[in-house]
Coordinates of C-alpha atoms in Angstrom, one line a residue:
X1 CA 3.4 -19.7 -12.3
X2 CA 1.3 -18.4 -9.1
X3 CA -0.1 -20.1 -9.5
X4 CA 0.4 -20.9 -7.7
X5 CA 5.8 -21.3 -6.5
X6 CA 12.6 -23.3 -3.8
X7 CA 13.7 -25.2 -0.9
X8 CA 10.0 -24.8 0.9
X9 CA 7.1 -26.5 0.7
X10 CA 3.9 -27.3 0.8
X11 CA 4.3 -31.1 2.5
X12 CA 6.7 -33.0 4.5
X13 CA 5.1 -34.8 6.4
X14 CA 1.9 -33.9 7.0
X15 CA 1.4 -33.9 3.4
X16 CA 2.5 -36.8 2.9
X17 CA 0.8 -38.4 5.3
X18 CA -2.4 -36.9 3.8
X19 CA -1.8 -38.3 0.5
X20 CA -2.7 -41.6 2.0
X21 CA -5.9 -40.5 2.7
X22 CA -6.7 -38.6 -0.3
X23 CA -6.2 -42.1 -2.5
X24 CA -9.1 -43.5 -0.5
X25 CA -11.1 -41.2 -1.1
X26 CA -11.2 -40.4 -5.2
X27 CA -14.6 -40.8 -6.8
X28 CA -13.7 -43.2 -9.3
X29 CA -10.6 -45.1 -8.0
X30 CA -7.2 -43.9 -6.8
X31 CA -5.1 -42.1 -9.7
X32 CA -2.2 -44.8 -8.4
X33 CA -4.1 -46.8 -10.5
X34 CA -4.2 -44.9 -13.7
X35 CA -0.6 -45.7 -14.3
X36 CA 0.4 -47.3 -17.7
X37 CA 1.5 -51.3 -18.0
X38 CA 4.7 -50.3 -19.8
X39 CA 6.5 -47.5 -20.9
X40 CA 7.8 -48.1 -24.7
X41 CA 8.3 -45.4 -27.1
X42 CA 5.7 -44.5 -30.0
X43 CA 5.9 -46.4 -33.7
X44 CA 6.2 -43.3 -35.7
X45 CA 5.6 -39.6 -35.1
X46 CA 4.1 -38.6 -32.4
X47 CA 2.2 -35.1 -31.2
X48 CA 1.4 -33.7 -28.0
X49 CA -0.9 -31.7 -26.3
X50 CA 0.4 -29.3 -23.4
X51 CA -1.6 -27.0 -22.3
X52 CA 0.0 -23.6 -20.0
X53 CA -0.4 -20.5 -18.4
X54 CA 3.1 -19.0 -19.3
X55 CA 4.1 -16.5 -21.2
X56 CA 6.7 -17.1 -23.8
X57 CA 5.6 -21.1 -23.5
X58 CA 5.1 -21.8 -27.4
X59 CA 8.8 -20.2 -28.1
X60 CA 10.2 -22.7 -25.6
X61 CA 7.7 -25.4 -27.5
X62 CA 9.7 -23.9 -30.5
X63 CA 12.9 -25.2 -29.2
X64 CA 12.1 -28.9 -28.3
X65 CA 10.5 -29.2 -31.5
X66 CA 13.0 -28.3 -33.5
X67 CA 15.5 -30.4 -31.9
X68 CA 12.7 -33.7 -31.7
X69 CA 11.3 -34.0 -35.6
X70 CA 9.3 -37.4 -34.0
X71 CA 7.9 -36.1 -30.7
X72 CA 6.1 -32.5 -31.8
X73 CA 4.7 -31.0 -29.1
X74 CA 1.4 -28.2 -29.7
X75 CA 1.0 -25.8 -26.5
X76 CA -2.4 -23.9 -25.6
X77 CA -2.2 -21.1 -23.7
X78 CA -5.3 -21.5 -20.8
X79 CA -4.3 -18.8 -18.5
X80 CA -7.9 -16.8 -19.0
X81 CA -9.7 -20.1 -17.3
X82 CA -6.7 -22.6 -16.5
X83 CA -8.9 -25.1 -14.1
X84 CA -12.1 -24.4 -15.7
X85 CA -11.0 -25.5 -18.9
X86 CA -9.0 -28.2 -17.5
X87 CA -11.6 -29.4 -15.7
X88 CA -14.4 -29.3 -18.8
X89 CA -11.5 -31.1 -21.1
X90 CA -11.4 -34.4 -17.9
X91 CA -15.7 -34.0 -17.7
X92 CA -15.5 -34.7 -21.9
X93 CA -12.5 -37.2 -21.6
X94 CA -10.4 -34.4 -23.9
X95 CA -7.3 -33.4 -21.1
X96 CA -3.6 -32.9 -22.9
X97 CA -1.4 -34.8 -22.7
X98 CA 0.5 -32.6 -20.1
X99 CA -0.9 -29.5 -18.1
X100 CA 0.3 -26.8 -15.8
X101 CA -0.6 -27.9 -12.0
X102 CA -0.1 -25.2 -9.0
X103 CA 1.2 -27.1 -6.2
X104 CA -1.5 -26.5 -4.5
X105 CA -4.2 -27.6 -7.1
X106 CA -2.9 -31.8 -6.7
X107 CA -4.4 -32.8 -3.9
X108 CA -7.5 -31.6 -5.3
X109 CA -7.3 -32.8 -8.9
X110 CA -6.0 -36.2 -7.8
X111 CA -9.1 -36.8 -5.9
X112 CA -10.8 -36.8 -9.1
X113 CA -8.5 -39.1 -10.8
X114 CA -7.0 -36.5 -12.7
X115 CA -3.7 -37.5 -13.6
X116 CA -1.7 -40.9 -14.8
X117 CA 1.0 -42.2 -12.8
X118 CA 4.3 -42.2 -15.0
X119 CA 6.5 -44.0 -12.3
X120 CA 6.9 -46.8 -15.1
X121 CA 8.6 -44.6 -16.8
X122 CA 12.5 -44.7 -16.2
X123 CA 13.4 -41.8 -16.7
X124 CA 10.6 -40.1 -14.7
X125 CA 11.7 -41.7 -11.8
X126 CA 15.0 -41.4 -12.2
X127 CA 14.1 -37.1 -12.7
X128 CA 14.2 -36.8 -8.9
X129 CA 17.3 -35.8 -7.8
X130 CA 17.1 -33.1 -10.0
X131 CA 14.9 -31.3 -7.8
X132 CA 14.5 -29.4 -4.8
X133 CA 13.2 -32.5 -2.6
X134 CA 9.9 -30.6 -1.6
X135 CA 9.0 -30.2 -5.0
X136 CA 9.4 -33.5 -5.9
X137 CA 6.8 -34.9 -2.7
X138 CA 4.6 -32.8 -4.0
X139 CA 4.3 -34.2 -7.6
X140 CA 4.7 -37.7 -6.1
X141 CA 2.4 -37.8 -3.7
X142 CA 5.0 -38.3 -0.9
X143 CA 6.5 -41.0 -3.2
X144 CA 3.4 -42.9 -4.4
X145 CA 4.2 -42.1 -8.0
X146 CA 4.9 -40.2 -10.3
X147 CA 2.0 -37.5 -11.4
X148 CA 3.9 -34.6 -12.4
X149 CA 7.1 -32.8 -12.8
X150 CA 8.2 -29.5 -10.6
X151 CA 8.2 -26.5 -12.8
X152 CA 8.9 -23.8 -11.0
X153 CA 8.4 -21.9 -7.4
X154 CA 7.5 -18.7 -5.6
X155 CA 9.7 -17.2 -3.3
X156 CA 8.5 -14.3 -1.9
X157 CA 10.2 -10.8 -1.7
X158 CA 9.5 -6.9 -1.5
X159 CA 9.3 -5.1 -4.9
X160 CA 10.3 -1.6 -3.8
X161 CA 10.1 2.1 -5.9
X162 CA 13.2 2.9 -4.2
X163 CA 13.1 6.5 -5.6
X164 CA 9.6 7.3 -3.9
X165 CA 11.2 5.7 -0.8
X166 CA 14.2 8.2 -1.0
X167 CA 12.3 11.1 -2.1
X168 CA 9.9 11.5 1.3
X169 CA 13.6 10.2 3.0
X170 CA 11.7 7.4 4.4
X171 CA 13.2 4.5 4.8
X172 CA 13.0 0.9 3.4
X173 CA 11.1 -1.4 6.1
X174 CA 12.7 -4.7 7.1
X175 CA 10.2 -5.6 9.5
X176 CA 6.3 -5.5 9.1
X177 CA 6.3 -3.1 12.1
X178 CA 8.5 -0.9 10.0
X179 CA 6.3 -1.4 6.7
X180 CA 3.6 0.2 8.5
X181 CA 5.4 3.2 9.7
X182 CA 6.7 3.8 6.1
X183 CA 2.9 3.4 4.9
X184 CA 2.5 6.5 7.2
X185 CA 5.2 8.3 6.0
X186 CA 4.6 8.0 2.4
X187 CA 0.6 8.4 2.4
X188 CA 1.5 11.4 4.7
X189 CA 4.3 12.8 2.7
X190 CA 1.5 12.2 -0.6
X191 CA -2.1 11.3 -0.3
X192 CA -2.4 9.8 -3.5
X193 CA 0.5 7.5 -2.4
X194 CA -0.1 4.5 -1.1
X195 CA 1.8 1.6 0.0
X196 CA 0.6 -1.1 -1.6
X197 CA -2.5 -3.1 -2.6
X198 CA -4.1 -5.7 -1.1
X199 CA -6.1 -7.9 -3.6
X200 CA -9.3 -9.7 -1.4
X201 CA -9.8 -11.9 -4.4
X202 CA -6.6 -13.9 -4.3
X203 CA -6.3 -16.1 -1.6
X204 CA -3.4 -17.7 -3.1
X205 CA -1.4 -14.2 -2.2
X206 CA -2.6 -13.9 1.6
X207 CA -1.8 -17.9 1.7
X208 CA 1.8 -17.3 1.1
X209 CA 1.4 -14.2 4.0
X210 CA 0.0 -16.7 6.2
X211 CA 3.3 -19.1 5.2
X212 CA 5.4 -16.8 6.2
X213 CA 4.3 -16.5 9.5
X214 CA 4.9 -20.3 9.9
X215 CA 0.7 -20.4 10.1
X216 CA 0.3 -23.9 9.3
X217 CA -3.1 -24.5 7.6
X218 CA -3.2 -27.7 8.3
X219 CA -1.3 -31.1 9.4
X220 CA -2.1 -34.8 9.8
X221 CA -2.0 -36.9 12.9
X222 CA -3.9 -39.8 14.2
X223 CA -5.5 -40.6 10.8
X224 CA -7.3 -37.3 10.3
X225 CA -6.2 -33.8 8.9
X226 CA -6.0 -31.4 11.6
X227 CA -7.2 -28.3 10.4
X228 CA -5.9 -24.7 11.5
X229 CA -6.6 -22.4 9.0
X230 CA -7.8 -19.5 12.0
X231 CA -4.7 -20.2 13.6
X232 CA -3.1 -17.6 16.4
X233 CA -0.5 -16.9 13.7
X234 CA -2.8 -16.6 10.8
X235 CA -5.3 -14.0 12.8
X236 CA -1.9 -11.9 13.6
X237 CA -1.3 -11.9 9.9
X238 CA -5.3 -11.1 9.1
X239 CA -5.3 -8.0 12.4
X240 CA -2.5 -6.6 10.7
X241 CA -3.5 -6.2 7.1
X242 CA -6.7 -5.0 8.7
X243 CA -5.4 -1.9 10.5
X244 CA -3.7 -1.6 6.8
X245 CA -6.5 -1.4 5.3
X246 CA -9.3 0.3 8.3
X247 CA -6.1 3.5 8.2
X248 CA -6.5 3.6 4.3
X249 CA -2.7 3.6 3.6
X250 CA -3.4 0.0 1.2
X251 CA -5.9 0.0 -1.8
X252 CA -8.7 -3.0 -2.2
X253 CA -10.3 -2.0 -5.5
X254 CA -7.5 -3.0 -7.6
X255 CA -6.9 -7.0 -8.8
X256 CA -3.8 -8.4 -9.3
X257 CA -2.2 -8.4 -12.5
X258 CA -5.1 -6.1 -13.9
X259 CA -5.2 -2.8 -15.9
X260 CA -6.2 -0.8 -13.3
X261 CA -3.2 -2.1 -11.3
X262 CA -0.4 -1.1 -13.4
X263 CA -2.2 2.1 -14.1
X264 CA -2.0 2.9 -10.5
X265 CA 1.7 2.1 -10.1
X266 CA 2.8 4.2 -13.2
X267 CA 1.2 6.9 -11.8
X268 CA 2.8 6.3 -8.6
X269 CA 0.1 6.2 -6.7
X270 CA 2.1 2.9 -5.3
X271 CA 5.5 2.2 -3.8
X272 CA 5.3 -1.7 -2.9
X273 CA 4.6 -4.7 -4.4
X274 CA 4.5 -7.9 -2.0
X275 CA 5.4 -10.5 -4.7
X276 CA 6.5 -13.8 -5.4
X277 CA 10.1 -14.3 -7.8
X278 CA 8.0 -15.2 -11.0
X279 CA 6.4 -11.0 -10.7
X280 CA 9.6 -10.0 -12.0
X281 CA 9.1 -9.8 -15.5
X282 CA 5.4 -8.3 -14.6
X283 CA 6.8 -5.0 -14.0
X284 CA 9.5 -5.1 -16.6
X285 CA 7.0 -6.0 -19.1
X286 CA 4.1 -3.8 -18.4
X287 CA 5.7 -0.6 -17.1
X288 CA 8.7 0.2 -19.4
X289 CA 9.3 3.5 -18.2
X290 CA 9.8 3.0 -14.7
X291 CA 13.2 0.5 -15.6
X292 CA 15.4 1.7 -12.9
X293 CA 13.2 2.7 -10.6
X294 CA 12.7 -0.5 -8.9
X295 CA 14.7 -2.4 -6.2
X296 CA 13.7 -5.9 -4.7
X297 CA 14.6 -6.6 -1.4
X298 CA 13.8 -9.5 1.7
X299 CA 10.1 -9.3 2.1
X300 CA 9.7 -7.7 5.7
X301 CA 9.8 -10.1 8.6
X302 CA 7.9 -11.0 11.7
X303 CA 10.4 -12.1 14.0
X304 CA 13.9 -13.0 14.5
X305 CA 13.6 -16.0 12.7
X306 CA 13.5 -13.9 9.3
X307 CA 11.3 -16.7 7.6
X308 CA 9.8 -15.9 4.4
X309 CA 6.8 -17.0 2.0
X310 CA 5.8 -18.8 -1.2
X311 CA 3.4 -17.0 -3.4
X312 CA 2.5 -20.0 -6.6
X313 CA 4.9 -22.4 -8.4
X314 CA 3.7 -24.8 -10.6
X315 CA 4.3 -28.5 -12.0
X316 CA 3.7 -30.1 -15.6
X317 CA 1.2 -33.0 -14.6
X318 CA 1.1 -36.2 -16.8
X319 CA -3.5 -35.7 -17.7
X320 CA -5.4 -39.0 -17.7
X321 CA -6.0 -40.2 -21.1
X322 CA -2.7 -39.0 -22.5
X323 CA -1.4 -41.6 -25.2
X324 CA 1.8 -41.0 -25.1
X325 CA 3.5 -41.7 -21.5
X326 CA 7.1 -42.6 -23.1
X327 CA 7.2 -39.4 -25.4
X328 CA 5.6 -37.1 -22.4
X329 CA 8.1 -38.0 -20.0
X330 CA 10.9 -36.8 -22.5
X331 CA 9.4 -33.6 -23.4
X332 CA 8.2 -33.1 -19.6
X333 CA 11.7 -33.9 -17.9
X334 CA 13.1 -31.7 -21.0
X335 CA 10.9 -28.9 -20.3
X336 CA 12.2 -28.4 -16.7
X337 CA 15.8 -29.6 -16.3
X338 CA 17.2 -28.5 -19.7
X339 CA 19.3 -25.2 -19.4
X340 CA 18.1 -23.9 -22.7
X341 CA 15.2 -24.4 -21.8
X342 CA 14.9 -23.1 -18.1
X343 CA 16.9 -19.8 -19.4
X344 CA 14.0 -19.4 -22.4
X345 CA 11.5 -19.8 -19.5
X346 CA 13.1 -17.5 -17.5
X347 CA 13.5 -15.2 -19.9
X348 CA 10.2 -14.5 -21.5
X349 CA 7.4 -15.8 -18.6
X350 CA 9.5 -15.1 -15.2
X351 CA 9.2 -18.8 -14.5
X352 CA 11.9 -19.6 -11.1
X353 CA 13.0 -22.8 -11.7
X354 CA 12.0 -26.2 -9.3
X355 CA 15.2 -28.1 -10.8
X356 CA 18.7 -27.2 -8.4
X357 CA 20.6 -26.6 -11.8
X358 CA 18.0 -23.9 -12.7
X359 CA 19.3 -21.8 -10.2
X360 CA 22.9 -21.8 -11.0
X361 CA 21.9 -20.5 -14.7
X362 CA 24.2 -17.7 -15.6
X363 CA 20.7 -15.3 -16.0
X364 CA 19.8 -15.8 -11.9
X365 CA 23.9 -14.9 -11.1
X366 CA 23.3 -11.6 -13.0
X367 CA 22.5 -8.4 -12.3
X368 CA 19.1 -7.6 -14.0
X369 CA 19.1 -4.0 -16.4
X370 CA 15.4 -3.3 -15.5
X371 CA 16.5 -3.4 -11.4
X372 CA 19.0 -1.5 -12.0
X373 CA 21.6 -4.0 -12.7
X374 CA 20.2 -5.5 -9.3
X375 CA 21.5 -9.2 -8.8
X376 CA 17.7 -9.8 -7.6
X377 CA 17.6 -13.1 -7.9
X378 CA 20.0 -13.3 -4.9
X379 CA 17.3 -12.3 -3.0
X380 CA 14.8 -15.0 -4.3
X381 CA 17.5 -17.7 -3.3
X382 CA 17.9 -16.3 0.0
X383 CA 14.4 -16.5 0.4
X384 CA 13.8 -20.0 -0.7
X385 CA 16.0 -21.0 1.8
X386 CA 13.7 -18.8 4.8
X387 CA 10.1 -20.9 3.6
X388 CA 9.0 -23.6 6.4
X389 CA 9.1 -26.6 4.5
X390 CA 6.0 -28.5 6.8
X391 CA 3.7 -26.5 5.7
X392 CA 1.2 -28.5 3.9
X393 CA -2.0 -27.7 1.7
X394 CA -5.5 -29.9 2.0
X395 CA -6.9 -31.6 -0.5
X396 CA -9.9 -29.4 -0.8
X397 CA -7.9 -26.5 -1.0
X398 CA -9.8 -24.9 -3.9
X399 CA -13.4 -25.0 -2.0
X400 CA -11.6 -23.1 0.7
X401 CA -10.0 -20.6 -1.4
X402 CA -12.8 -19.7 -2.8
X403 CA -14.6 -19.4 0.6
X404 CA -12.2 -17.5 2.2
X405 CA -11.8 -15.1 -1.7
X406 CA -15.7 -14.4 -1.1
X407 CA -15.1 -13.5 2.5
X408 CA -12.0 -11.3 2.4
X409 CA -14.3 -9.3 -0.2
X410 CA -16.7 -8.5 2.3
X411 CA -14.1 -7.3 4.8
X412 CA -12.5 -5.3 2.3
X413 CA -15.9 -3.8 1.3
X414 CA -16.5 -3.0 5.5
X415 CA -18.7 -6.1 6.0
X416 CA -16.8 -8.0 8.9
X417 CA -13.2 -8.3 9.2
X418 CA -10.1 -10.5 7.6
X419 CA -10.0 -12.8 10.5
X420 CA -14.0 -13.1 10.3
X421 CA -12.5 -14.4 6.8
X422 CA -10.4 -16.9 8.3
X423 CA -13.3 -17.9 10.7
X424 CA -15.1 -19.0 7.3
X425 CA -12.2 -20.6 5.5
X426 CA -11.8 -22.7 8.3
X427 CA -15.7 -24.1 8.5
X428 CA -15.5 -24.2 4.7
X429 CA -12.2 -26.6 5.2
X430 CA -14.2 -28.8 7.6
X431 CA -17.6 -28.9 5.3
X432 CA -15.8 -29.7 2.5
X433 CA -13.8 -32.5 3.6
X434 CA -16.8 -33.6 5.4
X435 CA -18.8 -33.5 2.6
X436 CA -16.3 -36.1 1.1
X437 CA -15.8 -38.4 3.4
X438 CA -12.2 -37.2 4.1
X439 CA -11.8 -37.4 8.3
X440 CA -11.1 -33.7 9.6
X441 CA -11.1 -32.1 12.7
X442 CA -10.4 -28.8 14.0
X443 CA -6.6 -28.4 15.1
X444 CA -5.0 -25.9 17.4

């Protein structure tokens, strides 16, 4: 899901452009070539492997199985290690069939041949227009192929305890200026309260800040990724946060998604969330008691402009070595364009559809009980149409998020500061695509 994802993304051009590059540089030939000779349909029964993060996933499984006796599908759920155990299954020539991809996790998987091409594949090519167009470059390599299918997205929004808001009378921010003030006011108003958390070890979460700032990481011109991860617009996003966090009105000891992180919002010790659409059923799920309680609104804005982020999203990528192109390309395009099957996935892991008929499903047009019979998913749309759709990822994307995770830490912990971080991320960009031969050079 965060992974890891609406009418944004991650590569227009510059992506696409950068694609080129990437199949040049694969260790062991170009995954363009991995593609199958034919397409044609299994003699007999057939089983699958598909391996996920979601919740909910093997009910959904449940479904196509029933309804396809000859093409059985078996789903593992790999959310405790998802790319360390995809990663040992393509080292041991043992991937699925089919695997959950973040969008921003291709370029760097392709450059180790990870996936198979299914372009020969009718019906994988003819999937396209089913999807919100920046999805579908991303899975296709800017139209190289065909090496996954969009699952689902992550517009990003403000999860809100709208009764803490309205019992200190302070009011709901609509700008980060404002979001500040209200920190104030509410840590004021309660010590213990505090606005939100900020998690140093998920760089996936401060990416989709930096988004929404129209920071763009990185581009491609004159045959070399430009690379701008320290941009002006990403040290205004790193500064702020900063102050955040050096005026203690934001927590760094909690990580996302952990215990210790719904413990501390139901005891209100919390009265944000900056999440993604997916987070949805997090709180619904986890903290029972507070139904009601919550309101989601625009995440706060820098400017006029009113532009929002992406927080995750994720495809279904066809694995090299699967046997089955034919039968994975009918569960795949299945998976992720059939209504039943985008409500189920909806419904039990928060999943924000990629295809355009997901979001005209009668569950996004409705107002959700736990909200308050909010029609939150509004919101979501509204945002997906606010996400700059240029901005692109690099194809060593995971080196740097793990450089710049390891550096936000220390500024959390009071050893240098978050645009130190991005100082770091940025050198670990250029180093890494150095260190593979990718040409790079420092953009403005």
């Amino acid at each position: 899901m965060r992974s890891t994802a609406t009418r944004t993304r991650l590569a227009a051009a510059a992506a696409t452009a950068g694609i080129v590059v990437l199949a040049g540089c694969s260790s062991s030939g170009s995954a363009d070539n991995a593609s199958a000779s034919s397409c044609e349909p299994a003699k007999g029964k057939v089983t699958l492997q598909y391996w996920n993060t979601v919740p909910g996933m093997d009910k959904v499984v449940d479904l196509w199985n029933k309804q396809h006796p000859d093409i059985q599908v078996e789903t593992k759920n790999i959310s405790n290690d998802q790319y360390g155990t995809l990663g040992n299954a393509l080292k041991a020539d043992k991937a699925p069939d089919l695997a959950q991809v973040g969008y921003d996790e291709l370029p760097n998987l392709r450059t180790q041949s990870a996936f198979v091409d299914a372009s020969a594949c009718k019906a994988a090519t003819a999937a396209k227009a089913k999807f919100v167009p920046w999805t579908w470059s991303q899975t296709s390599f800017g139209g190289t192929g065909v090496f996954a299918i969009p699952q689902d997205t992550g517009p990003m929004a403000l999860y809100v305890r709208s009764d803490l808001f309205k019992k200190y009378n302070v009011v709901v921010p609509t700008t980060w200026d404002e979001y500040a003030t209200a920190a104030e006011k509410l840590h004021k108003a309660d010590p213990d309260l505090d606005m939100t958390f900020f998690d140093p070890n998920n760089a996936e979460w401060f990416n989709g800040l930096l988004w929404q700032n129209d920071a763009k990481m990185y581009g491609y011109s004159g045959d070399k990724w430009q690379v701008s991860v320290d941009s002006a617009q990403s040290k205004q996003v790193a500064d702020y946060w900063q102050k955040l966090i050096s005026e203690k009105v934001v927590r760094t000891d909690l990580a996302h998604g952990s215990t210790q992180m719904y413990a501390a919002y139901q005891k209100d010790q919390l009265a944000t969330y900056v999440g993604a659409a997916w987070g949805y059923s997090m709180f619904r799920d986890n903290l029972p008691k507070q139904a009601g309680k919550w309101s989601i609104v625009p995440m706060p804005t820098w400017g006029a402009n009113g532009s929002s982020g992406d927080w995750g999203g994720s495809t279904v990528a066809f694995m090299k070595g699967g046997k089955h192109l034919y039968e994975s390309v009918e569960f795949n395009t299945w998976l992720n364009t059939d209504p039943d099957a985008l409500a189920l996935e909806n419904k039990l892991g928060g999943l924000y559809p990629a295809a355009t008929a997901g979001l005209d499903l009668p569950a996004l047009k409705q107002g959700v009980p736990y909200y308050g019979n909010e029609k939150i998913f509004d919101v979501f749309a509204d945002a997906s149409k606010k996400i700059d759709t240029s901005f692109a990822w690099g194809p060593t994307q995971k080196t740097v998020n793990l450089a710049l995770q390891d550096a936000l830490a220390k500024a959390a912990a009071g050893d240098g500061t978050l645009t130190d971080a991005l100082a770091t991320a940025q050198a670990a960009a250029l180093t890494s695509m150095k260190d593979q031969a990718i040409p790079a050079t420092a953009g403005k």
